[in-house]
Amino acid sequence: MDSLAFWLLLPALALSGPGRPAGTPQQGLAQDGAAGPRAGTPCPPGLEVLVERGFASERGLGPGDTLAIRPRTGASACAARVAGIFEPRADPATLTRDRPRILFHLPQLAAFTGRPDEVDRFSVRLRSGADTAAAAERLAGYLPGARVLPTAEVARRSSTTFEVVRRFHRAIALITLVAGAVFLACIMVLKVQERRGPVAALRLIGVSRRTLFAWILAEAALVSVVGGALGVGIGKAASAVINRYYRGVYGTGLTFSLVTPGTVEQALVLAVGLGLAAGAAAALHLLSRDPLLEVGR
Amino acid sequence: MLFRASVRELLRHPLRTGLAVLGVAVSAAMLVDMLMLGGGITTSFRELLLGKGYAIRVTPRGTLPLDTDATLEGADSLRRAMAADPGVAGVAPVLAVRLTAAGTSALALGVDPDEQGVYRLTGGREPASGEAVVGPGLARDGDLAPGDSLVLVAPAALGTAAAGRRTFRVSGTADFVYASREERSVAVSIADLRGLSGRPDRASFLMVRAAPGRDADAVARALSRDFPGVAVASASELVERAGRRLSYFRQLAVILGTVSLFVAALLVGTIMAVSIGERAGIVAALRAVGISRRSLVAALAAESLVLTAAAGVLGLGLGLVVAGRLESILAGFPGLPSAVRFFVLRPGPLLVGYGALLLAGTLAAVVPAWRAASGSIALALHREEP
């Protein structure tokens, strides 16, 4: 069986409203919706809810407590029993959400808000082997105006924010890389220029250019590897600090910064590659000069 | 003289100087970008909120404008009551409804055309009853221009009867202040949208203009006290809330800005340490003929200052170019009003940043310069002996 095959979004209803990206998964209803609860709607009997952990601990709520809830500002309150506390799934899409979530039984929520026979969306599970696109097309015909979206499309739309952040990080990384490359080139030029005299002397006593070139290159590689390894260490430490800080800020178990083996490999390859290139350029520049002039003769 | 001597010394090593200037310029560019990013979004958001003089927003409690579908009941009487407050110059109601326009999903705003702050006309005229003003996205997708017909289908009518369907005449085109780049927007009179969507006497939010000479924050506090059933927020509060949501960018700007400054200082310090080390003999000779230690340190620090100043200017140009590219990436944030900018050029922070860069670059040279100027003259001259 396919798991969640696609979502059916009904744009008419409260929680897919203006200002929110289409397809953002939402649960519960704490505000008065556009259609609004009907006046004088009685409280549904045996009203019980699940309360999000963060909100429950903030307000000191626990199972068995009673919560006064209103379908809209100014409406009469209904007493709802807290049936349990739930831990919301760690979801980066809801990271900055500042409204608590409360889960209702659907019929009770419909009665409570005076909106019978309404839903925000359906999640549809397909039979194993069913053609998702064809099923979506068939379902779309049942209710003109509704959007039928494959789960992958919903995921793509709701992750647009993170895609933008990823591209931004890549751009920042590129700038950092350019700065690092120039820094490295500078250091290599300085190191090579520093030993103009000894290198010229070695050439004058018969050490070949190739040997000297290899020597400078080996040194460049060593500096790059040590620098790269140090950078990876600093990166890992920074990553741990970032995760610790933002997990605390948002009260979530999400991983904000991840140093993968691929990232380490990429960083080391780049560091060594750039170091070797800078070393080679500096060595070629030095070895092309007349050794007699370099020693002042 | 100090300046000329510094420039001459730097020009003696064009490759080294060129690379150092480039390295510091890239770091300075990053610093410039981070300074622009640091307070850019809040500055831009504040300008957006205050663009048409409406410094206060009134929403259902617990919500922000255009954040949910929640609406204010009895919006007309609330508007009248607020307009009667001596601190208030005008109240503009807005009803936002997502509907289908010209066969595509669009955000419809119901407004009072005589008192509204959500769009700026770019062509045609304000909408009368039965007329609509369209944004650039909808005008483009629906091939609409003033005089054309536009069919709006409100959600209540989807899949049912034609009760929520109405044909409007396009009276004008407009730029919608809070619309994102990808948004298709349309504005009609609030009475028309209420009728179309079945939301009598409702508004999504009210925009309030404070009377001339009155402090918007104080007016917002007074309204909040007088109307406890609704949420009243001044632009400052909204900017603060938006800032909290986007605090990541501010934190990133602080971290990367600090790192950039550190890298620039490190690079200048390294270059100057090597450069001064090469001239240890000259420094010793100058001390031997009576030039004071302080003068020598000042001369070497001036050399570093010239290098950093030149790189800083180059970095500013580079930073502006890079900021443009980064802005185009961040503009892809879904739902972000297209008028909001992440990178905003603010002279104050930029000057402070440039000053910090010069200071860091100059101080980076002071330590090696002081060491060179404090060593044994005889030993240094002996080392220079061929």
Tab-separated table of N, CA and C in Angstrom, chain A residues 136-194:
chain	number	residue	atom	x	y	z
A	136	ALA	N	-5.340	11.159	-9.089
A	136	ALA	CA	-5.479	12.590	-8.762
A	136	ALA	C	-6.389	13.272	-9.769
A	137	GLU	N	-6.221	12.919	-11.017
A	137	GLU	CA	-7.030	13.537	-12.079
A	137	GLU	C	-8.510	13.166	-11.911
A	138	ARG	N	-8.740	11.888	-11.576
A	138	ARG	CA	-10.131	11.435	-11.380
A	138	ARG	C	-10.774	12.164	-10.209
A	139	LEU	N	-10.007	12.252	-9.098
A	139	LEU	CA	-10.556	12.885	-7.898
A	139	LEU	C	-10.820	14.377	-8.110
A	140	ALA	N	-9.955	15.004	-8.897
A	140	ALA	CA	-10.118	16.448	-9.142
A	140	ALA	C	-11.453	16.732	-9.813
A	141	GLY	N	-11.941	15.774	-10.563
A	141	GLY	CA	-13.211	15.955	-11.257
A	141	GLY	C	-14.406	15.916	-10.333
A	142	TYR	N	-14.224	15.318	-9.126
A	142	TYR	CA	-15.359	15.203	-8.212
A	142	TYR	C	-15.769	16.535	-7.602
A	143	LEU	N	-14.795	17.423	-7.427
A	143	LEU	CA	-15.090	18.682	-6.743
A	143	LEU	C	-14.383	19.837	-7.443
A	144	PRO	N	-15.057	20.462	-8.389
A	144	PRO	CA	-14.426	21.568	-9.114
A	144	PRO	C	-13.958	22.650	-8.138
A	145	GLY	N	-12.797	23.158	-8.350
A	145	GLY	CA	-12.264	24.208	-7.478
A	145	GLY	C	-11.302	23.676	-6.439
A	146	ALA	N	-11.404	22.371	-6.138
A	146	ALA	CA	-10.469	21.792	-5.170
A	146	ALA	C	-9.163	21.456	-5.890
A	147	ARG	N	-8.081	21.441	-5.138
A	147	ARG	CA	-6.803	21.071	-5.725
A	147	ARG	C	-6.425	19.686	-5.249
A	148	VAL	N	-6.059	18.837	-6.155
A	148	VAL	CA	-5.621	17.490	-5.799
A	148	VAL	C	-4.132	17.413	-6.110
A	149	LEU	N	-3.341	17.256	-5.072
A	149	LEU	CA	-1.890	17.321	-5.260
A	149	LEU	C	-1.219	16.049	-4.759
A	150	PRO	N	-0.307	15.486	-5.539
A	150	PRO	CA	0.483	14.359	-5.029
A	150	PRO	C	1.304	14.821	-3.823
A	151	THR	N	1.540	13.912	-2.900
A	151	THR	CA	2.269	14.264	-1.679
A	151	THR	C	3.623	14.885	-2.008
A	152	ALA	N	4.256	14.357	-3.057
A	152	ALA	CA	5.578	14.884	-3.428
A	152	ALA	C	5.486	16.370	-3.778
A	153	GLU	N	4.380	16.729	-4.434
A	153	GLU	CA	4.203	18.131	-4.834
A	153	GLU	C	3.960	19.006	-3.602
A	154	VAL	N	3.168	18.461	-2.663
A	154	VAL	CA	2.918	19.207	-1.413
A	154	VAL	C	4.244	19.426	-0.686
A	155	ALA	N	5.055	18.364	-0.640
A	155	ALA	CA	6.356	18.464	0.038
A	155	ALA	C	7.232	19.495	-0.668
A	156	ARG	N	7.194	19.476	-1.996
A	156	ARG	CA	8.034	20.412	-2.761
A	156	ARG	C	7.619	21.851	-2.457
A	157	ARG	N	6.300	22.071	-2.454
A	157	ARG	CA	5.814	23.439	-2.216
A	157	ARG	C	6.130	23.902	-0.801
A	158	SER	N	5.956	22.986	0.167
A	158	SER	CA	6.158	23.426	1.549
A	158	SER	C	7.637	23.543	1.897
A	159	SER	N	8.508	23.026	1.028
A	159	SER	CA	9.940	23.136	1.339
A	159	SER	C	10.617	24.244	0.531
A	160	THR	N	9.816	25.072	-0.135
A	160	THR	CA	10.396	26.160	-0.934
A	160	THR	C	11.286	27.057	-0.073
A	161	THR	N	10.811	27.353	1.142
A	161	THR	CA	11.573	28.216	2.046
A	161	THR	C	12.969	27.654	2.275
A	162	PHE	N	13.024	26.350	2.525
A	162	PHE	CA	14.314	25.731	2.839
A	162	PHE	C	15.202	25.654	1.608
A	163	GLU	N	14.573	25.526	0.467
A	163	GLU	CA	15.342	25.527	-0.790
A	163	GLU	C	16.006	26.895	-0.975
A	164	VAL	N	15.260	27.957	-0.652
A	164	VAL	CA	15.815	29.314	-0.768
A	164	VAL	C	16.983	29.484	0.209
A	165	VAL	N	16.774	29.014	1.446
A	165	VAL	CA	17.838	29.124	2.457
A	165	VAL	C	19.065	28.318	2.023
A	166	ARG	N	18.824	27.149	1.430
A	166	ARG	CA	19.944	26.312	0.960
A	166	ARG	C	20.745	27.056	-0.109
A	167	ARG	N	20.037	27.685	-1.044
A	167	ARG	CA	20.723	28.422	-2.109
A	167	ARG	C	21.503	29.610	-1.527
A	168	PHE	N	20.907	30.246	-0.528
A	168	PHE	CA	21.578	31.377	0.127
A	168	PHE	C	22.866	30.901	0.807
A	169	HIS	N	22.775	29.758	1.492
A	169	HIS	CA	23.957	29.217	2.168
A	169	HIS	C	25.044	28.857	1.163
A	170	ARG	N	24.625	28.324	0.037
A	170	ARG	CA	25.616	27.959	-0.994
A	170	ARG	C	26.338	29.204	-1.494
A	171	ALA	N	25.571	30.286	-1.674
A	171	ALA	CA	26.178	31.534	-2.150
A	171	ALA	C	27.173	32.072	-1.123
A	172	ILE	N	26.779	32.006	0.153
A	172	ILE	CA	27.677	32.466	1.225
A	172	ILE	C	28.934	31.587	1.242
A	173	ALA	N	28.722	30.275	1.065
A	173	ALA	CA	29.861	29.347	1.065
A	173	ALA	C	30.820	29.675	-0.083
A	174	LEU	N	30.257	30.059	-1.209
A	174	LEU	CA	31.090	30.394	-2.369
A	174	LEU	C	31.957	31.623	-2.072
A	175	ILE	N	31.345	32.611	-1.428
A	175	ILE	CA	32.113	33.822	-1.075
A	175	ILE	C	33.232	33.450	-0.095
A	176	THR	N	32.883	32.613	0.877
A	176	THR	CA	33.874	32.179	1.862
A	176	THR	C	35.024	31.450	1.176
A	177	LEU	N	34.643	30.660	0.185
A	177	LEU	CA	35.640	29.889	-0.569
A	177	LEU	C	36.595	30.830	-1.312
A	178	VAL	N	36.033	31.845	-1.932
A	178	VAL	CA	36.865	32.817	-2.663
A	178	VAL	C	37.813	33.511	-1.677
A	179	ALA	N	37.241	33.927	-0.519
A	179	ALA	CA	38.076	34.602	0.484
A	179	ALA	C	39.190	33.672	0.948
A	180	GLY	N	38.829	32.394	1.184
A	180	GLY	CA	39.819	31.412	1.635
A	180	GLY	C	40.899	31.192	0.593
A	181	ALA	N	40.488	31.115	-0.674
A	181	ALA	CA	41.447	30.880	-1.763
A	181	ALA	C	42.433	32.038	-1.863
A	182	VAL	N	41.919	33.258	-1.767
A	182	VAL	CA	42.804	34.427	-1.863
A	182	VAL	C	43.756	34.458	-0.666
A	183	PHE	N	43.213	34.137	0.493
A	183	PHE	CA	44.032	34.104	1.718
A	183	PHE	C	45.180	33.107	1.534
A	184	LEU	N	44.800	31.930	1.045
A	184	LEU	CA	45.787	30.860	0.842
A	184	LEU	C	46.859	31.299	-0.159
A	185	ALA	N	46.405	31.894	-1.247
A	185	ALA	CA	47.350	32.353	-2.278
A	185	ALA	C	48.319	33.370	-1.675
A	186	CYS	N	47.783	34.246	-0.869
A	186	CYS	CA	48.596	35.268	-0.204
A	186	CYS	C	49.669	34.628	0.664
A	187	ILE	N	49.236	33.679	1.478
A	187	ILE	CA	50.162	33.016	2.407
A	187	ILE	C	51.266	32.300	1.621
A	188	MET	N	50.850	31.609	0.560
A	188	MET	CA	51.840	30.863	-0.224
A	188	MET	C	52.843	31.799	-0.881
A	189	VAL	N	52.359	32.899	-1.418
A	189	VAL	CA	53.256	33.876	-2.045
A	189	VAL	C	54.244	34.405	-1.005
A	190	LEU	N	53.732	34.702	0.177
A	190	LEU	CA	54.599	35.223	1.242
A	190	LEU	C	55.652	34.198	1.643
A	191	LYS	N	55.192	32.959	1.824
A	191	LYS	CA	56.112	31.909	2.264
A	191	LYS	C	57.215	31.677	1.236
A	192	VAL	N	56.810	31.678	-0.021
A	192	VAL	CA	57.779	31.431	-1.091
A	192	VAL	C	58.744	32.607	-1.199
A	193	GLN	N	58.208	33.824	-1.142
A	193	GLN	CA	59.055	35.013	-1.275
A	193	GLN	C	60.043	35.118	-0.115
A	194	GLU	N	59.585	34.622	1.041
A	194	GLU	CA	60.411	34.674	2.241
A	194	GLU	C	61.724	33.907	2.047
